[in-house]
Amino acid sequence: MKNVLTAAVLMLAATTVSAQAPPGAAAVEPELGVLAPSNLAKPRPKAPFNLTGTWFVDLNFPGSWRFGPPYPKLTPAAQVHFDASRKAQAEGKVYRDDIGQCWPAGVPLIMTRVWSIAMVQLPTVVYMVSGFMNSLRIVNMDGRPHTDPDLVVRSFNGDSIGRWEGDALVVDTTGFIDHHHWIDSGVPASDALPIVERIRLVGPNGTKLQIEYTMTDPKSWEGEWKVTKQWNRVDSRDMEIAEVVCLPDLNSHIPSTQSKENIR
Amino acid sequence: MKWRFAGCVAVAVTALAGPALAHHSAAGIDRSKSVTLVGTVRQFGWTNPHSWMEVDVPADAGGMVTWKVEMTSPAFLVRAGWKSTTVKPGDRVSVVVRPLRSGDPGGLFVSVTLPTGQVLGERAVLPAPAPAPTP
């Protein structure tokens, strides 16, 4: 009887192994997700600060919520959009207002939409959820590289990897989608755009957050485009984020998104 | 039409009014003009990212013109004293809007005079930054 049991256990073990890896191949440990307890528990240097909280763009900071002016020297392809945008603006018209048609704002514009942003920091990841359209940013901090370019699913908020560098959290984002994605009115973002954000807590006891953006996009502008924005920590309950979605039947009630004067 | 232009009454639009509506561009709105709509609330939407109101206004040629009025988010309206029940279909109101440049019956909300005579706007009040923790 004992021999029968031993044989059964060995057969079961062999079956299990063969289900996990082809014969002759070494079994590969699955990569841990950012919320896996064993990943969270790995020893890491202490983070210089904690972003967890609710943040609201500082409209009194120079530049407020817009990314430009000033603008970098645009490529001819981007200049076509920029000129059309300024012409429309001079005529009191809206140019390619994709956000008004429910397209995601995308990074970087989603960060300054004049809505609260909830941030949750863990040792392995930072989640940023904008109150505007509940847009989710995931900044992976567990040491992984960017997603393989052949595998990445391009998105409006991109593929973000963060690392601590002195007193800053440096976030490198690539993998952006290249349509209906704008940095400012008439300034398109392309699939060649990487953005590096240097995030620091400033002000008394870290109640202000600053991000220095360095954006390069050879399809849309020349060189580096640097912009700094600031947010205030807001702690009151009425500044918490809530469910916000863009719906076709809502938009039908919003006259400025439906005007026949808009240039699509 | 019964609605009337209040002329180019340059009621200052606060710098915050634009970005507070940050769903979309408001370039199609003529901020130099005000229109006062005297009519009946047809619908009121207490929704994110924008609240909205439809107001039936008698037309000179007879019948009604339905104006679509675009408002800010409930969170900002609450700061200005609104509740979801502040207006309801059938209420007789007077609504001031910044009209669309296109001439279509629609515009950006400025203020409402309720049947009670109370006037409410949507003044976008900046949220108070968190105080620095005391050591």
mmCIF file of C-alpha atoms in Angstrom:
data_model
loop_
_atom_site.group_PDB
_atom_site.id
_atom_site.type_symbol
_atom_site.label_atom_id
_atom_site.label_comp_id
_atom_site.label_asym_id
_atom_site.label_seq_id
_atom_site.Cartn_x
_atom_site.Cartn_y
_atom_site.Cartn_z
ATOM 1 C CA MET A 1 0.000 0.000 0.000
ATOM 2 C CA LYS A 2 2.826 2.380 0.921
ATOM 3 C CA ASN A 3 4.487 1.786 -2.465
ATOM 4 C CA VAL A 4 1.227 2.545 -4.254
ATOM 5 C CA LEU A 5 0.870 5.855 -2.422
ATOM 6 C CA THR A 6 4.470 6.815 -3.129
ATOM 7 C CA ALA A 7 3.992 6.087 -6.825
ATOM 8 C CA ALA A 8 0.812 8.149 -6.901
ATOM 9 C CA VAL A 9 2.557 11.130 -5.244
ATOM 10 C CA LEU A 10 5.463 10.898 -7.685
ATOM 11 C CA MET A 11 3.093 10.748 -10.651
ATOM 12 C CA LEU A 12 1.167 13.749 -9.363
ATOM 13 C CA ALA A 13 4.384 15.683 -8.867
ATOM 14 C CA ALA A 14 5.541 14.819 -12.372
ATOM 15 C CA THR A 15 2.210 15.924 -13.806
ATOM 16 C CA THR A 16 2.376 19.228 -11.931
ATOM 17 C CA VAL A 17 5.887 19.958 -13.158
ATOM 18 C CA SER A 18 4.997 19.088 -16.738
ATOM 19 C CA ALA A 19 2.041 21.464 -16.570
ATOM 20 C CA GLN A 20 4.308 24.356 -15.519
ATOM 21 C CA ALA A 21 7.198 24.027 -17.917
ATOM 22 C CA PRO A 22 8.021 22.141 -21.098
ATOM 23 C CA PRO A 23 10.120 19.024 -20.631
ATOM 24 C CA GLY A 24 13.728 19.978 -20.170
ATOM 25 C CA ALA A 25 12.997 23.661 -19.461
ATOM 26 C CA ALA A 26 13.725 25.215 -16.098
ATOM 27 C CA ALA A 27 10.648 26.442 -14.219
ATOM 28 C CA VAL A 28 10.432 30.246 -14.191
ATOM 29 C CA GLU A 29 9.308 32.062 -11.086
ATOM 30 C CA PRO A 30 6.354 34.335 -11.917
ATOM 31 C CA GLU A 31 7.179 38.028 -11.565
ATOM 32 C CA LEU A 32 5.516 39.566 -8.562
ATOM 33 C CA GLY A 33 2.868 42.225 -8.886
ATOM 34 C CA VAL A 34 3.263 45.504 -7.033
ATOM 35 C CA LEU A 35 0.634 44.502 -4.480
ATOM 36 C CA ALA A 36 2.052 41.055 -3.777
ATOM 37 C CA PRO A 37 2.812 40.940 -0.043
ATOM 38 C CA SER A 38 6.229 39.447 -0.651
ATOM 39 C CA ASN A 39 7.054 42.253 -3.091
ATOM 40 C CA LEU A 40 5.818 44.931 -0.698
ATOM 41 C CA ALA A 41 7.880 43.347 2.082
ATOM 42 C CA LYS A 42 11.198 43.367 0.228
ATOM 43 C CA PRO A 43 13.842 45.492 1.948
ATOM 44 C CA ARG A 44 14.170 48.919 0.306
ATOM 45 C CA PRO A 45 15.730 52.242 1.334
ATOM 46 C CA LYS A 46 13.316 54.446 3.260
ATOM 47 C CA ALA A 47 11.375 56.751 0.940
ATOM 48 C CA PRO A 48 12.331 60.440 1.445
ATOM 49 C CA PHE A 49 8.642 61.465 1.531
ATOM 50 C CA ASN A 50 5.132 60.151 1.167
ATOM 51 C CA LEU A 51 2.838 61.530 -1.522
ATOM 52 C CA THR A 52 -0.254 59.917 -0.061
ATOM 53 C CA GLY A 53 -2.933 62.567 0.101
ATOM 54 C CA THR A 54 -5.212 64.736 -1.978
ATOM 55 C CA TRP A 55 -3.625 67.425 -4.147
ATOM 56 C CA PHE A 56 -5.091 70.371 -6.045
ATOM 57 C CA VAL A 57 -3.233 72.339 -8.709
ATOM 58 C CA ASP A 58 -1.981 75.708 -7.424
ATOM 59 C CA LEU A 59 -3.616 78.261 -9.718
ATOM 60 C CA ASN A 60 -1.518 81.030 -8.204
ATOM 61 C CA PHE A 61 1.725 79.367 -9.306
ATOM 62 C CA PRO A 62 3.267 80.853 -12.481
ATOM 63 C CA GLY A 63 1.769 79.145 -15.513
ATOM 64 C CA SER A 64 -1.176 77.927 -13.454
ATOM 65 C CA TRP A 65 -2.838 74.938 -15.166
ATOM 66 C CA ARG A 66 -1.654 75.480 -18.780
ATOM 67 C CA PHE A 67 1.402 73.928 -20.437
ATOM 68 C CA GLY A 68 2.458 77.030 -22.357
ATOM 69 C CA PRO A 69 2.961 79.663 -23.447
ATOM 70 C CA PRO A 70 5.885 79.749 -23.848
ATOM 71 C CA TYR A 71 6.162 76.878 -26.313
ATOM 72 C CA PRO A 72 9.229 75.233 -27.814
ATOM 73 C CA LYS A 73 9.972 75.469 -31.533
ATOM 74 C CA LEU A 74 7.441 73.177 -33.105
ATOM 75 C CA THR A 75 8.049 70.821 -35.998
ATOM 76 C CA PRO A 76 6.279 71.684 -39.263
ATOM 77 C CA ALA A 77 3.742 68.920 -38.648
ATOM 78 C CA ALA A 78 2.863 70.242 -35.194
ATOM 79 C CA GLN A 79 2.953 73.867 -36.345
ATOM 80 C CA VAL A 80 0.013 73.128 -38.665
ATOM 81 C CA HIS A 81 -2.116 72.238 -35.638
ATOM 82 C CA PHE A 82 -0.800 75.163 -33.601
ATOM 83 C CA ASP A 83 -1.574 77.697 -36.344
ATOM 84 C CA ALA A 84 -5.042 76.240 -36.870
ATOM 85 C CA SER A 85 -5.661 76.404 -33.132
ATOM 86 C CA ARG A 86 -4.648 80.048 -32.885
ATOM 87 C CA LYS A 87 -6.725 80.947 -35.943
ATOM 88 C CA ALA A 88 -9.749 79.255 -34.414
ATOM 89 C CA GLN A 89 -9.125 80.978 -31.097
ATOM 90 C CA ALA A 90 -8.978 84.389 -32.818
ATOM 91 C CA GLU A 91 -12.329 83.601 -34.393
ATOM 92 C CA GLY A 92 -13.826 82.559 -31.067
ATOM 93 C CA LYS A 93 -13.955 78.910 -32.052
ATOM 94 C CA VAL A 94 -12.847 75.707 -30.385
ATOM 95 C CA TYR A 95 -10.106 73.671 -32.101
ATOM 96 C CA ARG A 96 -9.977 69.890 -31.709
ATOM 97 C CA ASP A 97 -11.328 69.918 -28.170
ATOM 98 C CA ASP A 98 -11.005 66.178 -27.726
ATOM 99 C CA ILE A 99 -11.397 66.327 -23.957
ATOM 100 C CA GLY A 100 -14.800 67.901 -24.501
ATOM 101 C CA GLN A 101 -15.655 64.876 -26.634
ATOM 102 C CA CYS A 102 -14.739 62.494 -23.807
ATOM 103 C CA TRP A 103 -11.229 61.595 -24.968
ATOM 104 C CA PRO A 104 -8.845 61.235 -22.001
ATOM 105 C CA ALA A 105 -6.715 64.287 -21.253
ATOM 106 C CA GLY A 106 -3.621 62.132 -20.788
ATOM 107 C CA VAL A 107 -0.339 62.991 -19.131
ATOM 108 C CA PRO A 108 0.696 65.721 -18.574
ATOM 109 C CA LEU A 109 -2.567 67.658 -18.967
ATOM 110 C CA ILE A 110 -4.568 65.358 -16.681
ATOM 111 C CA MET A 111 -2.399 66.532 -13.771
ATOM 112 C CA THR A 112 -3.572 70.164 -14.029
ATOM 113 C CA ARG A 113 -7.275 69.749 -14.833
ATOM 114 C CA VAL A 114 -8.327 71.800 -11.810
ATOM 115 C CA TRP A 115 -9.706 68.732 -10.100
ATOM 116 C CA SER A 116 -8.358 67.029 -7.018
ATOM 117 C CA ILE A 117 -5.855 64.209 -7.493
ATOM 118 C CA ALA A 118 -5.739 61.404 -4.943
ATOM 119 C CA MET A 119 -2.293 59.858 -4.547
ATOM 120 C CA VAL A 120 -1.542 56.645 -2.702
ATOM 121 C CA GLN A 121 2.096 55.692 -2.177
ATOM 122 C CA LEU A 122 3.244 52.183 -1.371
ATOM 123 C CA PRO A 123 6.821 50.876 -1.384
ATOM 124 C CA THR A 124 6.316 49.324 -4.813
ATOM 125 C CA VAL A 125 3.937 51.668 -6.590
ATOM 126 C CA VAL A 126 2.323 55.105 -6.555
ATOM 127 C CA TYR A 127 -1.280 55.341 -7.693
ATOM 128 C CA MET A 128 -2.560 58.723 -8.858
ATOM 129 C CA VAL A 129 -6.272 59.068 -9.514
ATOM 130 C CA SER A 130 -7.525 62.333 -10.945
ATOM 131 C CA GLY A 131 -10.956 63.467 -9.871
ATOM 132 C CA PHE A 132 -11.426 64.337 -13.537
ATOM 133 C CA MET A 133 -12.712 61.207 -15.286
ATOM 134 C CA ASN A 134 -11.101 59.150 -12.513
ATOM 135 C CA SER A 135 -8.056 58.885 -14.742
ATOM 136 C CA LEU A 136 -5.587 56.412 -13.246
ATOM 137 C CA ARG A 137 -1.800 56.721 -13.339
ATOM 138 C CA ILE A 138 0.295 53.809 -12.155
ATOM 139 C CA VAL A 139 3.909 54.556 -11.294
ATOM 140 C CA ASN A 140 5.717 51.279 -10.763
ATOM 141 C CA MET A 141 8.465 51.571 -8.153
ATOM 142 C CA ASP A 142 9.511 47.954 -7.657
ATOM 143 C CA GLY A 143 12.592 48.072 -9.826
ATOM 144 C CA ARG A 144 11.068 46.720 -13.003
ATOM 145 C CA PRO A 145 12.070 48.219 -16.360
ATOM 146 C CA HIS A 146 9.634 49.788 -18.820
ATOM 147 C CA THR A 147 7.290 47.370 -20.519
ATOM 148 C CA ASP A 148 8.850 45.786 -23.609
ATOM 149 C CA PRO A 149 8.100 48.166 -26.524
ATOM 150 C CA ASP A 150 6.804 45.178 -28.452
ATOM 151 C CA LEU A 151 4.338 44.406 -25.681
ATOM 152 C CA VAL A 152 3.342 47.794 -24.293
ATOM 153 C CA VAL A 153 -0.262 48.821 -24.733
ATOM 154 C CA ARG A 154 0.024 52.487 -25.587
ATOM 155 C CA SER A 155 -2.081 54.740 -23.416
ATOM 156 C CA PHE A 156 -2.876 58.358 -22.618
ATOM 157 C CA ASN A 157 -1.147 58.204 -19.228
ATOM 158 C CA GLY A 158 1.746 56.077 -20.475
ATOM 159 C CA ASP A 159 4.005 53.493 -18.882
ATOM 160 C CA SER A 160 5.577 55.059 -15.777
ATOM 161 C CA ILE A 161 8.612 53.882 -13.831
ATOM 162 C CA GLY A 162 9.620 55.733 -10.672
ATOM 163 C CA ARG A 163 12.819 55.807 -8.645
ATOM 164 C CA TRP A 164 14.084 57.848 -5.713
ATOM 165 C CA GLU A 165 16.917 60.246 -6.497
ATOM 166 C CA GLY A 166 18.031 62.411 -3.574
ATOM 167 C CA ASP A 167 15.043 64.428 -2.377
ATOM 168 C CA ALA A 168 13.049 63.724 -5.548
ATOM 169 C CA LEU A 169 10.904 60.992 -6.978
ATOM 170 C CA VAL A 170 11.919 60.743 -10.623
ATOM 171 C CA VAL A 171 9.230 59.307 -12.884
ATOM 172 C CA ASP A 172 10.027 58.325 -16.442
ATOM 173 C CA THR A 173 7.006 57.807 -18.681
ATOM 174 C CA THR A 174 6.916 56.397 -22.202
ATOM 175 C CA GLY A 175 4.427 54.425 -24.288
ATOM 176 C CA PHE A 176 2.044 57.281 -25.009
ATOM 177 C CA ILE A 177 -0.739 57.064 -27.512
ATOM 178 C CA ASP A 178 -0.386 59.430 -30.463
ATOM 179 C CA HIS A 179 -3.895 60.485 -31.368
ATOM 180 C CA HIS A 180 -6.375 62.818 -29.664
ATOM 181 C CA HIS A 181 -3.597 63.516 -27.149
ATOM 182 C CA TRP A 182 -2.519 67.142 -26.652
ATOM 183 C CA ILE A 183 -0.034 68.934 -24.412
ATOM 184 C CA ASP A 184 -1.866 72.225 -24.923
ATOM 185 C CA SER A 185 -4.324 73.475 -27.497
ATOM 186 C CA GLY A 186 -2.775 72.791 -30.925
ATOM 187 C CA VAL A 187 0.337 71.084 -29.511
ATOM 188 C CA PRO A 188 0.063 67.355 -30.224
ATOM 189 C CA ALA A 189 1.759 64.568 -28.270
ATOM 190 C CA SER A 190 3.158 61.763 -30.408
ATOM 191 C CA ASP A 191 4.217 58.180 -29.777
ATOM 192 C CA ALA A 192 7.822 59.461 -29.590
ATOM 193 C CA LEU A 193 7.135 61.396 -26.392
ATOM 194 C CA PRO A 194 8.951 60.536 -23.172
ATOM 195 C CA ILE A 195 8.326 62.659 -20.085
ATOM 196 C CA VAL A 196 10.586 62.822 -17.049
ATOM 197 C CA GLU A 197 8.997 64.241 -13.908
ATOM 198 C CA ARG A 198 11.040 65.297 -10.894
ATOM 199 C CA ILE A 199 8.561 65.295 -8.024
ATOM 200 C CA ARG A 200 9.424 67.025 -4.761
ATOM 201 C CA LEU A 201 7.553 68.084 -1.661
ATOM 202 C CA VAL A 202 8.167 71.728 -0.839
ATOM 203 C CA GLY A 203 6.607 74.381 1.352
ATOM 204 C CA PRO A 204 6.078 74.164 5.090
ATOM 205 C CA ASN A 205 6.170 70.523 6.160
ATOM 206 C CA GLY A 206 5.617 69.287 2.638
ATOM 207 C CA THR A 207 2.193 70.813 2.061
ATOM 208 C CA LYS A 208 3.095 71.743 -1.511
ATOM 209 C CA LEU A 209 4.093 69.397 -4.291
ATOM 210 C CA GLN A 210 6.158 70.477 -7.262
ATOM 211 C CA ILE A 211 6.748 68.609 -10.491
ATOM 212 C CA GLU A 212 9.396 69.674 -12.967
ATOM 213 C CA TYR A 213 8.469 68.244 -16.361
ATOM 214 C CA THR A 214 11.063 67.581 -19.039
ATOM 215 C CA MET A 215 9.307 66.605 -22.248
ATOM 216 C CA THR A 216 10.946 65.615 -25.507
ATOM 217 C CA ASP A 217 9.011 64.753 -28.633
ATOM 218 C CA PRO A 218 11.025 64.980 -31.868
ATOM 219 C CA LYS A 219 7.852 64.546 -33.905
ATOM 220 C CA SER A 220 6.252 67.634 -32.380
ATOM 221 C CA TRP A 221 8.981 69.996 -31.110
ATOM 222 C CA GLU A 222 12.711 70.561 -30.966
ATOM 223 C CA GLY A 223 14.793 69.851 -27.889
ATOM 224 C CA GLU A 224 13.622 69.657 -24.305
ATOM 225 C CA TRP A 225 10.483 71.423 -23.099
ATOM 226 C CA LYS A 226 10.712 72.147 -19.368
ATOM 227 C CA VAL A 227 7.719 73.229 -17.299
ATOM 228 C CA THR A 228 7.227 73.309 -13.520
ATOM 229 C CA LYS A 229 3.814 73.027 -11.841
ATOM 230 C CA GLN A 230 2.743 73.130 -8.209
ATOM 231 C CA TRP A 231 -0.066 71.566 -6.175
ATOM 232 C CA ASN A 232 -1.407 72.223 -2.685
ATOM 233 C CA ARG A 233 -2.319 69.476 -0.275
ATOM 234 C CA VAL A 234 -6.048 69.707 0.462
ATOM 235 C CA ASP A 235 -7.342 67.755 3.416
ATOM 236 C CA SER A 236 -11.010 68.694 3.647
ATOM 237 C CA ARG A 237 -13.647 66.069 2.901
ATOM 238 C CA ASP A 238 -15.281 68.169 0.186
ATOM 239 C CA MET A 239 -12.084 67.964 -1.857
ATOM 240 C CA GLU A 240 -12.048 64.187 -2.025
ATOM 241 C CA ILE A 241 -12.352 62.652 -5.471
ATOM 242 C CA ALA A 242 -15.659 61.125 -6.573
ATOM 243 C CA GLU A 243 -16.958 59.177 -9.548
ATOM 244 C CA VAL A 244 -16.700 61.339 -12.661
ATOM 245 C CA VAL A 245 -17.332 59.941 -16.130
ATOM 246 C CA CYS A 246 -17.861 61.574 -19.495
ATOM 247 C CA LEU A 247 -21.081 60.318 -21.025
ATOM 248 C CA PRO A 248 -22.632 61.000 -24.426
ATOM 249 C CA ASP A 249 -25.978 61.927 -22.922
ATOM 250 C CA LEU A 250 -24.293 64.318 -20.516
ATOM 251 C CA ASN A 251 -22.439 65.972 -23.356
ATOM 252 C CA SER A 252 -25.688 66.537 -25.220
ATOM 253 C CA HIS A 253 -26.614 68.901 -22.397
ATOM 254 C CA ILE A 254 -23.335 70.820 -22.534
ATOM 255 C CA PRO A 255 -23.711 73.426 -25.258
ATOM 256 C CA SER A 256 -20.069 74.415 -25.655
ATOM 257 C CA THR A 257 -19.012 70.853 -26.524
ATOM 258 C CA GLN A 258 -21.794 70.489 -29.063
ATOM 259 C CA SER A 259 -21.554 73.816 -30.888
ATOM 260 C CA LYS A 260 -21.501 73.522 -34.668
ATOM 261 C CA GLU A 261 -18.766 76.163 -34.589
ATOM 262 C CA ASN A 262 -16.298 73.718 -33.031
ATOM 263 C CA ILE A 263 -13.515 72.528 -35.330
ATOM 264 C CA ARG A 264 -13.189 68.786 -34.971
ATOM 265 C CA MET B 1 -37.743 86.350 -28.233
ATOM 266 C CA LYS B 2 -38.491 87.241 -24.651
ATOM 267 C CA TRP B 3 -34.975 86.732 -23.461
ATOM 268 C CA ARG B 4 -32.979 89.853 -23.628
ATOM 269 C CA PHE B 5 -29.382 90.774 -23.871
ATOM 270 C CA ALA B 6 -28.147 92.490 -20.786
ATOM 271 C CA GLY B 7 -25.707 94.171 -23.122
ATOM 272 C CA CYS B 8 -22.015 94.068 -22.685
ATOM 273 C CA VAL B 9 -22.258 94.302 -18.958
ATOM 274 C CA ALA B 10 -18.745 93.391 -18.138
ATOM 275 C CA VAL B 11 -19.420 91.362 -15.062
ATOM 276 C CA ALA B 12 -15.930 90.236 -14.309
ATOM 277 C CA VAL B 13 -15.413 86.577 -14.864
ATOM 278 C CA THR B 14 -12.923 85.431 -12.318
ATOM 279 C CA ALA B 15 -9.733 83.949 -13.559
ATOM 280 C CA LEU B 16 -10.804 80.731 -11.959
ATOM 281 C CA ALA B 17 -14.067 80.461 -13.829
ATOM 282 C CA GLY B 18 -12.371 79.141 -16.940
ATOM 283 C CA PRO B 19 -10.254 76.387 -15.480
ATOM 284 C CA ALA B 20 -12.931 75.462 -12.966
ATOM 285 C CA LEU B 21 -14.867 74.211 -15.968
ATOM 286 C CA ALA B 22 -11.851 72.285 -17.052
ATOM 287 C CA HIS B 23 -13.764 69.597 -18.902
ATOM 288 C CA HIS B 24 -13.216 71.361 -22.202
ATOM 289 C CA SER B 25 -12.437 74.581 -24.017
ATOM 290 C CA ALA B 26 -14.864 77.453 -23.554
ATOM 291 C CA ALA B 27 -13.617 79.375 -26.612
ATOM 292 C CA GLY B 28 -17.107 79.144 -28.117
ATOM 293 C CA ILE B 29 -18.545 81.187 -25.253
ATOM 294 C CA ASP B 30 -18.835 84.942 -25.635
ATOM 295 C CA ARG B 31 -17.695 86.160 -22.244
ATOM 296 C CA SER B 32 -18.292 89.789 -23.192
ATOM 297 C CA LYS B 33 -22.065 89.321 -23.209
ATOM 298 C CA SER B 34 -24.740 88.384 -20.726
ATOM 299 C CA VAL B 35 -28.171 87.038 -21.541
ATOM 300 C CA THR B 36 -30.952 86.924 -18.970
ATOM 301 C CA LEU B 37 -33.365 84.060 -19.531
ATOM 302 C CA VAL B 38 -36.764 84.332 -17.909
ATOM 303 C CA GLY B 39 -38.516 81.022 -18.169
ATOM 304 C CA THR B 40 -39.342 77.645 -16.703
ATOM 305 C CA VAL B 41 -36.886 74.951 -15.707
ATOM 306 C CA ARG B 42 -37.337 71.968 -17.994
ATOM 307 C CA GLN B 43 -34.587 69.753 -16.533
ATOM 308 C CA PHE B 44 -31.763 70.064 -14.066
ATOM 309 C CA GLY B 45 -28.848 67.655 -14.005
ATOM 310 C CA TRP B 46 -26.813 67.329 -10.795
ATOM 311 C CA THR B 47 -23.958 65.460 -12.452
ATOM 312 C CA ASN B 48 -20.198 65.255 -12.832
ATOM 313 C CA PRO B 49 -18.120 66.671 -14.394
ATOM 314 C CA HIS B 50 -20.752 69.332 -15.143
ATOM 315 C CA SER B 51 -24.170 70.121 -13.842
ATOM 316 C CA TRP B 52 -26.601 71.552 -16.357
ATOM 317 C CA MET B 53 -30.003 73.108 -16.689
ATOM 318 C CA GLU B 54 -32.512 73.400 -19.505
ATOM 319 C CA VAL B 55 -34.816 76.420 -19.421
ATOM 320 C CA ASP B 56 -37.877 76.905 -21.619
ATOM 321 C CA VAL B 57 -38.090 80.537 -22.662
ATOM 322 C CA PRO B 58 -41.090 81.991 -24.559
ATOM 323 C CA ALA B 59 -40.184 83.018 -28.092
ATOM 324 C CA ASP B 60 -41.512 86.157 -29.785
ATOM 325 C CA ALA B 61 -42.761 84.074 -32.698
ATOM 326 C CA GLY B 62 -44.701 81.882 -30.309
ATOM 327 C CA GLY B 63 -43.821 78.602 -28.724
ATOM 328 C CA MET B 64 -40.792 77.987 -26.590
ATOM 329 C CA VAL B 65 -37.056 77.960 -27.079
ATOM 330 C CA THR B 66 -35.157 75.552 -24.867
ATOM 331 C CA TRP B 67 -31.859 77.001 -23.643
ATOM 332 C CA LYS B 68 -29.096 74.643 -22.572
ATOM 333 C CA VAL B 69 -27.143 76.048 -19.658
ATOM 334 C CA GLU B 70 -23.743 74.652 -18.763
ATOM 335 C CA MET B 71 -22.695 74.709 -15.122
ATOM 336 C CA THR B 72 -19.709 73.689 -13.062
ATOM 337 C CA SER B 73 -19.393 70.495 -11.005
ATOM 338 C CA PRO B 74 -21.622 69.788 -7.988
ATOM 339 C CA ALA B 75 -18.580 70.074 -5.695
ATOM 340 C CA PHE B 76 -18.118 73.718 -6.672
ATOM 341 C CA LEU B 77 -21.874 74.391 -6.674
ATOM 342 C CA VAL B 78 -22.115 73.140 -3.100
ATOM 343 C CA ARG B 79 -19.465 75.685 -2.149
ATOM 344 C CA ALA B 80 -21.710 78.333 -3.703
ATOM 345 C CA GLY B 81 -24.723 77.211 -1.645
ATOM 346 C CA TRP B 82 -26.414 74.794 -4.038
ATOM 347 C CA LYS B 83 -28.171 71.502 -3.310
ATOM 348 C CA SER B 84 -29.427 68.916 -5.769
ATOM 349 C CA THR B 85 -32.942 70.139 -4.961
ATOM 350 C CA THR B 86 -32.258 73.852 -5.430
ATOM 351 C CA VAL B 87 -34.089 73.917 -8.769
ATOM 352 C CA LYS B 88 -36.580 71.433 -10.170
ATOM 353 C CA PRO B 89 -38.637 71.100 -13.342
ATOM 354 C CA GLY B 90 -41.481 73.607 -13.433
ATOM 355 C CA ASP B 91 -39.709 76.283 -11.363
ATOM 356 C CA ARG B 92 -40.030 79.813 -12.735
ATOM 357 C CA VAL B 93 -36.518 81.252 -12.770
ATOM 358 C CA SER B 94 -34.387 83.994 -14.178
ATOM 359 C CA VAL B 95 -30.999 82.738 -15.345
ATOM 360 C CA VAL B 96 -28.032 84.832 -16.456
ATOM 361 C CA VAL B 97 -25.684 83.139 -18.919
ATOM 362 C CA ARG B 98 -22.729 83.943 -21.128
ATOM 363 C CA PRO B 99 -24.095 82.958 -24.529
ATOM 364 C CA LEU B 100 -22.605 80.815 -27.268
ATOM 365 C CA ARG B 101 -20.929 82.816 -30.024
ATOM 366 C CA SER B 102 -22.784 80.715 -32.577
ATOM 367 C CA GLY B 103 -26.124 82.219 -31.582
ATOM 368 C CA ASP B 104 -27.541 78.836 -30.645
ATOM 369 C CA PRO B 105 -29.675 78.886 -27.495
ATOM 370 C CA GLY B 106 -27.049 77.858 -24.999
ATOM 371 C CA GLY B 107 -24.510 79.352 -22.683
ATOM 372 C CA LEU B 108 -22.384 79.254 -19.585
ATOM 373 C CA PHE B 109 -24.162 79.725 -16.268
ATOM 374 C CA VAL B 110 -23.539 82.892 -14.266
ATOM 375 C CA SER B 111 -26.411 83.103 -11.772
ATOM 376 C CA VAL B 112 -30.021 82.158 -11.130
ATOM 377 C CA THR B 113 -32.832 83.968 -9.351
ATOM 378 C CA LEU B 114 -35.008 81.336 -7.703
ATOM 379 C CA PRO B 115 -38.799 81.549 -7.184
ATOM 380 C CA THR B 116 -38.035 82.609 -3.602
ATOM 381 C CA GLY B 117 -36.021 85.562 -4.854
ATOM 382 C CA GLN B 118 -32.756 84.026 -3.687
ATOM 383 C CA VAL B 119 -29.864 84.551 -6.097
ATOM 384 C CA LEU B 120 -27.224 81.844 -6.472
ATOM 385 C CA GLY B 121 -24.090 81.851 -8.578
ATOM 386 C CA GLU B 122 -21.387 79.277 -9.001
ATOM 387 C CA ARG B 123 -18.468 81.290 -7.812
ATOM 388 C CA ALA B 124 -15.603 78.918 -7.879
ATOM 389 C CA VAL B 125 -13.953 79.176 -4.507
ATOM 390 C CA LEU B 126 -10.449 77.832 -4.305
ATOM 391 C CA PRO B 127 -10.101 74.994 -1.838
ATOM 392 C CA ALA B 128 -8.170 75.904 1.242
ATOM 393 C CA PRO B 129 -4.692 74.380 1.243
ATOM 394 C CA ALA B 130 -3.962 72.092 4.141
ATOM 395 C CA PRO B 131 -2.393 73.900 7.083
ATOM 396 C CA ALA B 132 1.151 72.989 7.842
ATOM 397 C CA PRO B 133 1.259 70.452 10.678
ATOM 398 C CA THR B 134 2.456 71.901 13.933
ATOM 399 C CA PRO B 135 5.713 70.407 15.117
#
